[in-house]
PDB file of C-alpha atoms in Angstrom:
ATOM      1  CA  UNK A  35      14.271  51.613   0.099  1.00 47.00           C
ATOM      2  CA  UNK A  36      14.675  49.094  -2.613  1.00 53.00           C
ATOM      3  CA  UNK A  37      17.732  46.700  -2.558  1.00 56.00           C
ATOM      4  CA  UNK A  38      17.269  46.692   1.172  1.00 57.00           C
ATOM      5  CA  UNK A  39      16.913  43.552   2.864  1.00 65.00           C
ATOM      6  CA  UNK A  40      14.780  43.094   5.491  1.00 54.00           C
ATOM      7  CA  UNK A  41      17.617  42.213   7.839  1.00 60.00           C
ATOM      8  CA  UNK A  42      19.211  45.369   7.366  1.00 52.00           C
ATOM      9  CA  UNK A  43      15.864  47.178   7.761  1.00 51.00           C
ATOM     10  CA  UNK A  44      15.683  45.624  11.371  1.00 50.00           C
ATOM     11  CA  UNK A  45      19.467  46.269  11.713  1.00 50.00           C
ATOM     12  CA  UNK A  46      18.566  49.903  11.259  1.00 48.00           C
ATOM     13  CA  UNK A  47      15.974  50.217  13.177  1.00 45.00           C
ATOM     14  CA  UNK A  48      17.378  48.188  16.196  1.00 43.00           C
ATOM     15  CA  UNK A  49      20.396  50.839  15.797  1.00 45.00           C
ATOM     16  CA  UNK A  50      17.868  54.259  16.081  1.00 42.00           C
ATOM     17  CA  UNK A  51      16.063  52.445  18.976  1.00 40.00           C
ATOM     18  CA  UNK A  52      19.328  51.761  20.996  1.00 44.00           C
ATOM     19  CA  UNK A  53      19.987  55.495  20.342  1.00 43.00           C
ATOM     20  CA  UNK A  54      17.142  56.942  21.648  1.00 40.00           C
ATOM     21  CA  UNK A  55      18.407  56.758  25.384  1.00 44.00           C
ATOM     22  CA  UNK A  56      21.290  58.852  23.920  1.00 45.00           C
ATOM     23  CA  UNK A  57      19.632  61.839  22.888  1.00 42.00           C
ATOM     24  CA  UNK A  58      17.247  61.818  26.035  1.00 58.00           C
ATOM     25  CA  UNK A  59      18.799  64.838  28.365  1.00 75.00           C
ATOM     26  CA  UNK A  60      17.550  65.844  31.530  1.00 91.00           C
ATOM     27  CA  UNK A  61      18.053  69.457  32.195  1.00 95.00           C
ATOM     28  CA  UNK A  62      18.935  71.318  35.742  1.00 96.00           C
ATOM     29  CA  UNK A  63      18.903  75.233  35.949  1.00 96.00           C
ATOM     30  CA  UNK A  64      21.270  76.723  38.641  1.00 96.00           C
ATOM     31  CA  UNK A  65      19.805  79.808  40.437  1.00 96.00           C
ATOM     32  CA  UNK A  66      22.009  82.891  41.001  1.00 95.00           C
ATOM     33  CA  UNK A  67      22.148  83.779  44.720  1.00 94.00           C
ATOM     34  CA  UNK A  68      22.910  87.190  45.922  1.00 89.00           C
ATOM     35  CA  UNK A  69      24.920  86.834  49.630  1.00 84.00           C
ATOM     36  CA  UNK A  70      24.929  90.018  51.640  1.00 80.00           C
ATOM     37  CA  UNK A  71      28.530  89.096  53.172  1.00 74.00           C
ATOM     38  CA  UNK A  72      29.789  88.237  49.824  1.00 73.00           C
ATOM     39  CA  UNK A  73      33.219  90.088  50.957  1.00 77.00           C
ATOM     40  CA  UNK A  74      33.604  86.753  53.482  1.00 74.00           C
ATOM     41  CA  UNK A  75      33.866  84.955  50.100  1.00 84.00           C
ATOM     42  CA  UNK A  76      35.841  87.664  48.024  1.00 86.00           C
ATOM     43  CA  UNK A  77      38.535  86.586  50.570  1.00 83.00           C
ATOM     44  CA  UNK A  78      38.900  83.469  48.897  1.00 85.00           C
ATOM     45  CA  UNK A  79      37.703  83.566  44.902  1.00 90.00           C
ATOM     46  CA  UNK A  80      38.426  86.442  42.361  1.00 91.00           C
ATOM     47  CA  UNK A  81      35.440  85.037  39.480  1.00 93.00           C
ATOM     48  CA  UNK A  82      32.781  82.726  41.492  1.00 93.00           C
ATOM     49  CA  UNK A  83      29.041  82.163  41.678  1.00 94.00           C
ATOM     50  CA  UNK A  84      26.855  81.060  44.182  1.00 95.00           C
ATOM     51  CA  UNK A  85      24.210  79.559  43.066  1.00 97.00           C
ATOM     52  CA  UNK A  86      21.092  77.468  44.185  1.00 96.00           C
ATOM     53  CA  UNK A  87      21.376  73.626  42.726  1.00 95.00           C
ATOM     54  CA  UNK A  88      17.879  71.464  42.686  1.00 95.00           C
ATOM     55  CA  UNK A  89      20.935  68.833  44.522  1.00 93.00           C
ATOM     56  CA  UNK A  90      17.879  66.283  45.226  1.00 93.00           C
ATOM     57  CA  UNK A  91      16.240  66.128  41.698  1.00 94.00           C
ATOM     58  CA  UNK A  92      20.416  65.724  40.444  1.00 94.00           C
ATOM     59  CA  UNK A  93      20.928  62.834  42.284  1.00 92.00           C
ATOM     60  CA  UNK A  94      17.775  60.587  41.833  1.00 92.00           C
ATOM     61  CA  UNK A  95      18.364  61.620  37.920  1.00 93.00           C
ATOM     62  CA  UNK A  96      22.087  60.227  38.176  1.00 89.00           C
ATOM     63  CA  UNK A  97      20.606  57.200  40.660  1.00 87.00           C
ATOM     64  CA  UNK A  98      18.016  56.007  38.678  1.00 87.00           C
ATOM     65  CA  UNK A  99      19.734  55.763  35.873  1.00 79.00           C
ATOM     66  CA  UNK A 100      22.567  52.956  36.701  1.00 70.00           C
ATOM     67  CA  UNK A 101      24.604  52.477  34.017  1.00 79.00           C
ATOM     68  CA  UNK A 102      24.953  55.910  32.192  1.00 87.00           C
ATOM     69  CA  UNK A 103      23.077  59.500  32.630  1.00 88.00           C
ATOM     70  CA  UNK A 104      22.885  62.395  30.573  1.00 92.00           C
ATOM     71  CA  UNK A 105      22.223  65.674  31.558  1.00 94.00           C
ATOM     72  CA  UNK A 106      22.961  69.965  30.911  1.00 96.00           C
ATOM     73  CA  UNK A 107      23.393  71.873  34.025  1.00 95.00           C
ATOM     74  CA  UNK A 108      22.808  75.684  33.104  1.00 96.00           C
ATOM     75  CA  UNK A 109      24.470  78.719  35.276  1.00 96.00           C
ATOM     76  CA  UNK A 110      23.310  81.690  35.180  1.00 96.00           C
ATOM     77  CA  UNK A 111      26.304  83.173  34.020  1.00 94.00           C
ATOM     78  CA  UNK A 112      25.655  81.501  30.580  1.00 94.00           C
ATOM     79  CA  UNK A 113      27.684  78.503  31.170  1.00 95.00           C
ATOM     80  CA  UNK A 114      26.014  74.981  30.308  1.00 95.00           C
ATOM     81  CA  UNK A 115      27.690  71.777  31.440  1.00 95.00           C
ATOM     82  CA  UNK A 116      27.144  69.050  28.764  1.00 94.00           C
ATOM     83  CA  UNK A 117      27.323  65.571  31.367  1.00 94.00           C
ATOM     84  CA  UNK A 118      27.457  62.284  30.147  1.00 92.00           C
ATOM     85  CA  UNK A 119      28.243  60.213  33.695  1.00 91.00           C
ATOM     86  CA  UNK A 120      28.801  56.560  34.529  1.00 88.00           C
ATOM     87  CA  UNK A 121      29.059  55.585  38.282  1.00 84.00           C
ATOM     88  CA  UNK A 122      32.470  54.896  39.654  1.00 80.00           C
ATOM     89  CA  UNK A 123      32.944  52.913  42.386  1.00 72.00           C
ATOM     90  CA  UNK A 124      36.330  54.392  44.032  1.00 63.00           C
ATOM     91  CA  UNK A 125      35.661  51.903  47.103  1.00 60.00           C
ATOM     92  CA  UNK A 126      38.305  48.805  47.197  1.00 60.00           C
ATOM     93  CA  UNK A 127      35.682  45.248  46.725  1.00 63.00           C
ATOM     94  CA  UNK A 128      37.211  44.916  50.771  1.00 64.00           C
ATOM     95  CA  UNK A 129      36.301  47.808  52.308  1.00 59.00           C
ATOM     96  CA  UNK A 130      34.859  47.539  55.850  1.00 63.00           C
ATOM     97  CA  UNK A 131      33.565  49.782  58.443  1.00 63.00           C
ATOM     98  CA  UNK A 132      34.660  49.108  62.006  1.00 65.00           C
ATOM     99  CA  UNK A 133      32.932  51.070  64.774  1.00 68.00           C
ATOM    100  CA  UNK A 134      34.831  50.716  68.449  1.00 66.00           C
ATOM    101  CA  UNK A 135      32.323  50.300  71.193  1.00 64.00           C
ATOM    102  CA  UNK A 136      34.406  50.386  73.904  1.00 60.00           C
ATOM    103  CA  UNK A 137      38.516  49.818  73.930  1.00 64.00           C
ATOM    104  CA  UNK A 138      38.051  46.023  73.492  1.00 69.00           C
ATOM    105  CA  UNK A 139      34.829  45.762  71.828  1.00 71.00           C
ATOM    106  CA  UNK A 140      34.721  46.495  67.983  1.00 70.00           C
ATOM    107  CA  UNK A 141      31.765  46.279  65.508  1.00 70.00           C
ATOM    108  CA  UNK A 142      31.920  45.761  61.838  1.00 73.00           C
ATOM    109  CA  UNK A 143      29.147  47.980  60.135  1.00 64.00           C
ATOM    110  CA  UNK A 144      27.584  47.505  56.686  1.00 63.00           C
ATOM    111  CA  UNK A 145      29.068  50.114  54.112  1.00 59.00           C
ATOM    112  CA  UNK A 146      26.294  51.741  51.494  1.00 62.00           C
ATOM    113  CA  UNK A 147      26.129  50.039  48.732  1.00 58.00           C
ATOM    114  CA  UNK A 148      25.413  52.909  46.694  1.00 60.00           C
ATOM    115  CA  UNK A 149      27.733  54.238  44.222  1.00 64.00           C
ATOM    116  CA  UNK A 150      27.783  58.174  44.778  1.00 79.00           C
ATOM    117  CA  UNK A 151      30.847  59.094  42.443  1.00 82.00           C
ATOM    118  CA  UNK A 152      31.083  59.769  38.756  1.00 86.00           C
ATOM    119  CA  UNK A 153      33.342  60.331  35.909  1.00 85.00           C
ATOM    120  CA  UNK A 154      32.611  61.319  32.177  1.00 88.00           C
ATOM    121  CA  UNK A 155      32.134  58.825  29.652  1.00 89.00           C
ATOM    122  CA  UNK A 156      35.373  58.267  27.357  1.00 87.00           C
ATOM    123  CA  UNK A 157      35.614  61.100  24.454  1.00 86.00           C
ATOM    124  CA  UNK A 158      33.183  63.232  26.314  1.00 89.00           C
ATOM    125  CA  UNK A 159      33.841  66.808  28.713  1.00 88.00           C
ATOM    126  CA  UNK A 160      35.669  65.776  31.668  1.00 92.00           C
ATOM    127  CA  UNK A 161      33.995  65.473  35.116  1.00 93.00           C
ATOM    128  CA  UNK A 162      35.087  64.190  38.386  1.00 91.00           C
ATOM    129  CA  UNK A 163      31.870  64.453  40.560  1.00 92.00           C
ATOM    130  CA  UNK A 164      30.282  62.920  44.277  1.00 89.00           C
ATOM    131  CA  UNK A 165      26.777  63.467  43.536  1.00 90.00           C
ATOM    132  CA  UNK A 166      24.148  62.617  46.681  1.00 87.00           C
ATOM    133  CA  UNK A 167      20.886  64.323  48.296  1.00 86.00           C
ATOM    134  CA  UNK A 168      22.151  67.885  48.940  1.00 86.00           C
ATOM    135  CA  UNK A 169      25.715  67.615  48.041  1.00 90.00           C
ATOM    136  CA  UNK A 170      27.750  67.568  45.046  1.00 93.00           C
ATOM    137  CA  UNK A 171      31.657  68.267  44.874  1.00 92.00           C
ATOM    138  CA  UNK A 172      33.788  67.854  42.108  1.00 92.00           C
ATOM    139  CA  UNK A 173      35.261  69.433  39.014  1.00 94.00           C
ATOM    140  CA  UNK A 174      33.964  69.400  35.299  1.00 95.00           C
ATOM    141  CA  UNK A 175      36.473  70.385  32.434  1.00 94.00           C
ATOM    142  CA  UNK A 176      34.459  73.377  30.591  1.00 95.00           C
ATOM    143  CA  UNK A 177      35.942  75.575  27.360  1.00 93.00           C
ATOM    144  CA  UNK A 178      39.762  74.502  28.520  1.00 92.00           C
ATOM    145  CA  UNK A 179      39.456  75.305  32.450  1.00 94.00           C
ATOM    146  CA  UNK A 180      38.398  72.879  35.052  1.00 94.00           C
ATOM    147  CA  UNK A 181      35.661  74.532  37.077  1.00 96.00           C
ATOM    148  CA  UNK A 182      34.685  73.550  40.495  1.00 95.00           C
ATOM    149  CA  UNK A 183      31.762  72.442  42.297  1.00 95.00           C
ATOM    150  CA  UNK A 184      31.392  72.155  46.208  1.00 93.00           C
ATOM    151  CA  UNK A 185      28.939  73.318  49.400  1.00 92.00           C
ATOM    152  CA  UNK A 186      28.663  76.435  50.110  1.00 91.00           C
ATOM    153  CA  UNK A 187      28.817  75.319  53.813  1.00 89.00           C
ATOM    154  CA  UNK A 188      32.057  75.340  53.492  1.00 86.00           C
ATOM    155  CA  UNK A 189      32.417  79.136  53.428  1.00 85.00           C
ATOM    156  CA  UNK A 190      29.537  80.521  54.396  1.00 86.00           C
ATOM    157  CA  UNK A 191      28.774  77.894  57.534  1.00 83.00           C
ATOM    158  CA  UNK A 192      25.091  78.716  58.024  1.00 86.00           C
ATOM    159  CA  UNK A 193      24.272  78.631  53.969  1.00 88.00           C
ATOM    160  CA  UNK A 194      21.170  76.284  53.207  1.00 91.00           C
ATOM    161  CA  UNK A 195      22.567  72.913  52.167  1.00 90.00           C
ATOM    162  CA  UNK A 196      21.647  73.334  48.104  1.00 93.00           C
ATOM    163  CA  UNK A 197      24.131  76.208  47.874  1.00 95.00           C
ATOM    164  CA  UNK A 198      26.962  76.073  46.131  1.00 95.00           C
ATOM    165  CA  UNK A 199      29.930  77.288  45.211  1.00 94.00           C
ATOM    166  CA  UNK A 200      30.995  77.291  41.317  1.00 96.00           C
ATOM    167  CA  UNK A 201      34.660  78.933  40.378  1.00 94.00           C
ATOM    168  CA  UNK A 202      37.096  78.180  37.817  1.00 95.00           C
ATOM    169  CA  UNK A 203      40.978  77.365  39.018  1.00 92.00           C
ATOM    170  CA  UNK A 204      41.723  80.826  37.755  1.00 92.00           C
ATOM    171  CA  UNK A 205      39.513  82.399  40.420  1.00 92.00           C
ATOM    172  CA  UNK A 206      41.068  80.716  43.533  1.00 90.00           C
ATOM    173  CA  UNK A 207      43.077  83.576  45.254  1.00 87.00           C
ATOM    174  CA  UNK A 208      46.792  82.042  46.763  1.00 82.00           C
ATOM    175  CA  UNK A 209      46.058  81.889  50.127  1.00 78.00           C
ATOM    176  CA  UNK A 210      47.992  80.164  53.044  1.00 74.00           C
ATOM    177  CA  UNK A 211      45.690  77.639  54.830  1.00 73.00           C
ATOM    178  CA  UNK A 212      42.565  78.091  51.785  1.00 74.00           C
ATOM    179  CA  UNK A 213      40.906  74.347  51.363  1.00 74.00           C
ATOM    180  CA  UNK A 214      38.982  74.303  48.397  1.00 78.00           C
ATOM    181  CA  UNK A 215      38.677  71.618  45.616  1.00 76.00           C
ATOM    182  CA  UNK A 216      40.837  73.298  43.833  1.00 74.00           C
ATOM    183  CA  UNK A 217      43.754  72.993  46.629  1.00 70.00           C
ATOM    184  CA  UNK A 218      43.296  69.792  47.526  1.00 70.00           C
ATOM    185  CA  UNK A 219      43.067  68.530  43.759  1.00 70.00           C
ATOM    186  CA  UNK A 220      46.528  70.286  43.317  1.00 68.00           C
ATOM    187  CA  UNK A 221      47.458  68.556  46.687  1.00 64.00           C
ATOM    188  CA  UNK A 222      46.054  64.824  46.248  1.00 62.00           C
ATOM    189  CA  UNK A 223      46.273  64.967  42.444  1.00 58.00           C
TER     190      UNK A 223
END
């Protein structure tokens, strides 16, 4: 390392430490769950899975980490999400919650402070996601088609609340009257 100055050695070293949070990934394996009334959901999706999500362990990872969080979701259909999220607050700064206690009476009601939506980090795989304690719903962008996240609950109403469903738009059967992500992306925009 001649010729280097010791400026530039503490430039250089400043620059690997400010990486390090980079390359630190947290890692969540989906389970594959087998539903005996899987026709109920062949109704609705042509390519799916149903998997098991640790939804809790998700969102303290995404949580704790304020700013930015990394992490690889793995299916077991071989597919690995790559995530690099940043919150995103989609709430206007004058959002309040009124509560009517009678016809005359009405009650402002603090609104949770806590940022529960995400978005991919600029030049990374797209992702649109609500993340909170047993529930995440959203889309992430993976090899050219945008695959969807929601509850299970939403199709199979007595499902344990860290099931989900995983399809890609190319799975959703046309359907009058389906509600999916999917639909009400196409829908809402």
């Amino acid at each position: 390392m001649r010729g280097m100055t010791c400026e530039a050695m503490m430039a250089a070293l400043l620059i690997l430490v400010g990486m390090a949070p980079l390359h630190a990934q947290q890692s969540f394996t989906a389970e594959r769950i087998i539903w005996s009334e899987s026709e109920q959901i062949e109704n609705f999706f042509s390519d799916y899975e149903l998997v098991r999500l640790p939804a809790r362990s998700i969102s303290a990872h995404v949580h704790e980490h304020t700013t930015t969080s990394q992490m690889e979701w793995q299916f077991p259909n071989g597919m690995r999400w790559q995530l690099q999220l940043e919150a995103y607050d989609l709430r206007t700064d004058n959002l309040k919650l009124s509560v009517l206690n009678s016809k005359t009476t009405r009650r402002e009601i603090p609104v949770e402070k806590t940022i529960n939506t995400f978005r991919s980090l600029p030049g990374t795989t797209d992702a649109r996601l609500t993340i909170r304690e047993n529930f995440i719903y959203g889309y992430v962008q993976y090899q050219g088609e945008e695959w969807y996240i929601e509850p299970a609950q939403r199709f199979i109403p007595d499902a344990d609340s860290d099931l989900f469903m995983v399809y890609p738009t190319s799975g959703v059967l046309p359907m009058p009257g389906l509600e999916c992500g999917q639909t009400e992306k196409a829908r809402y925009g």
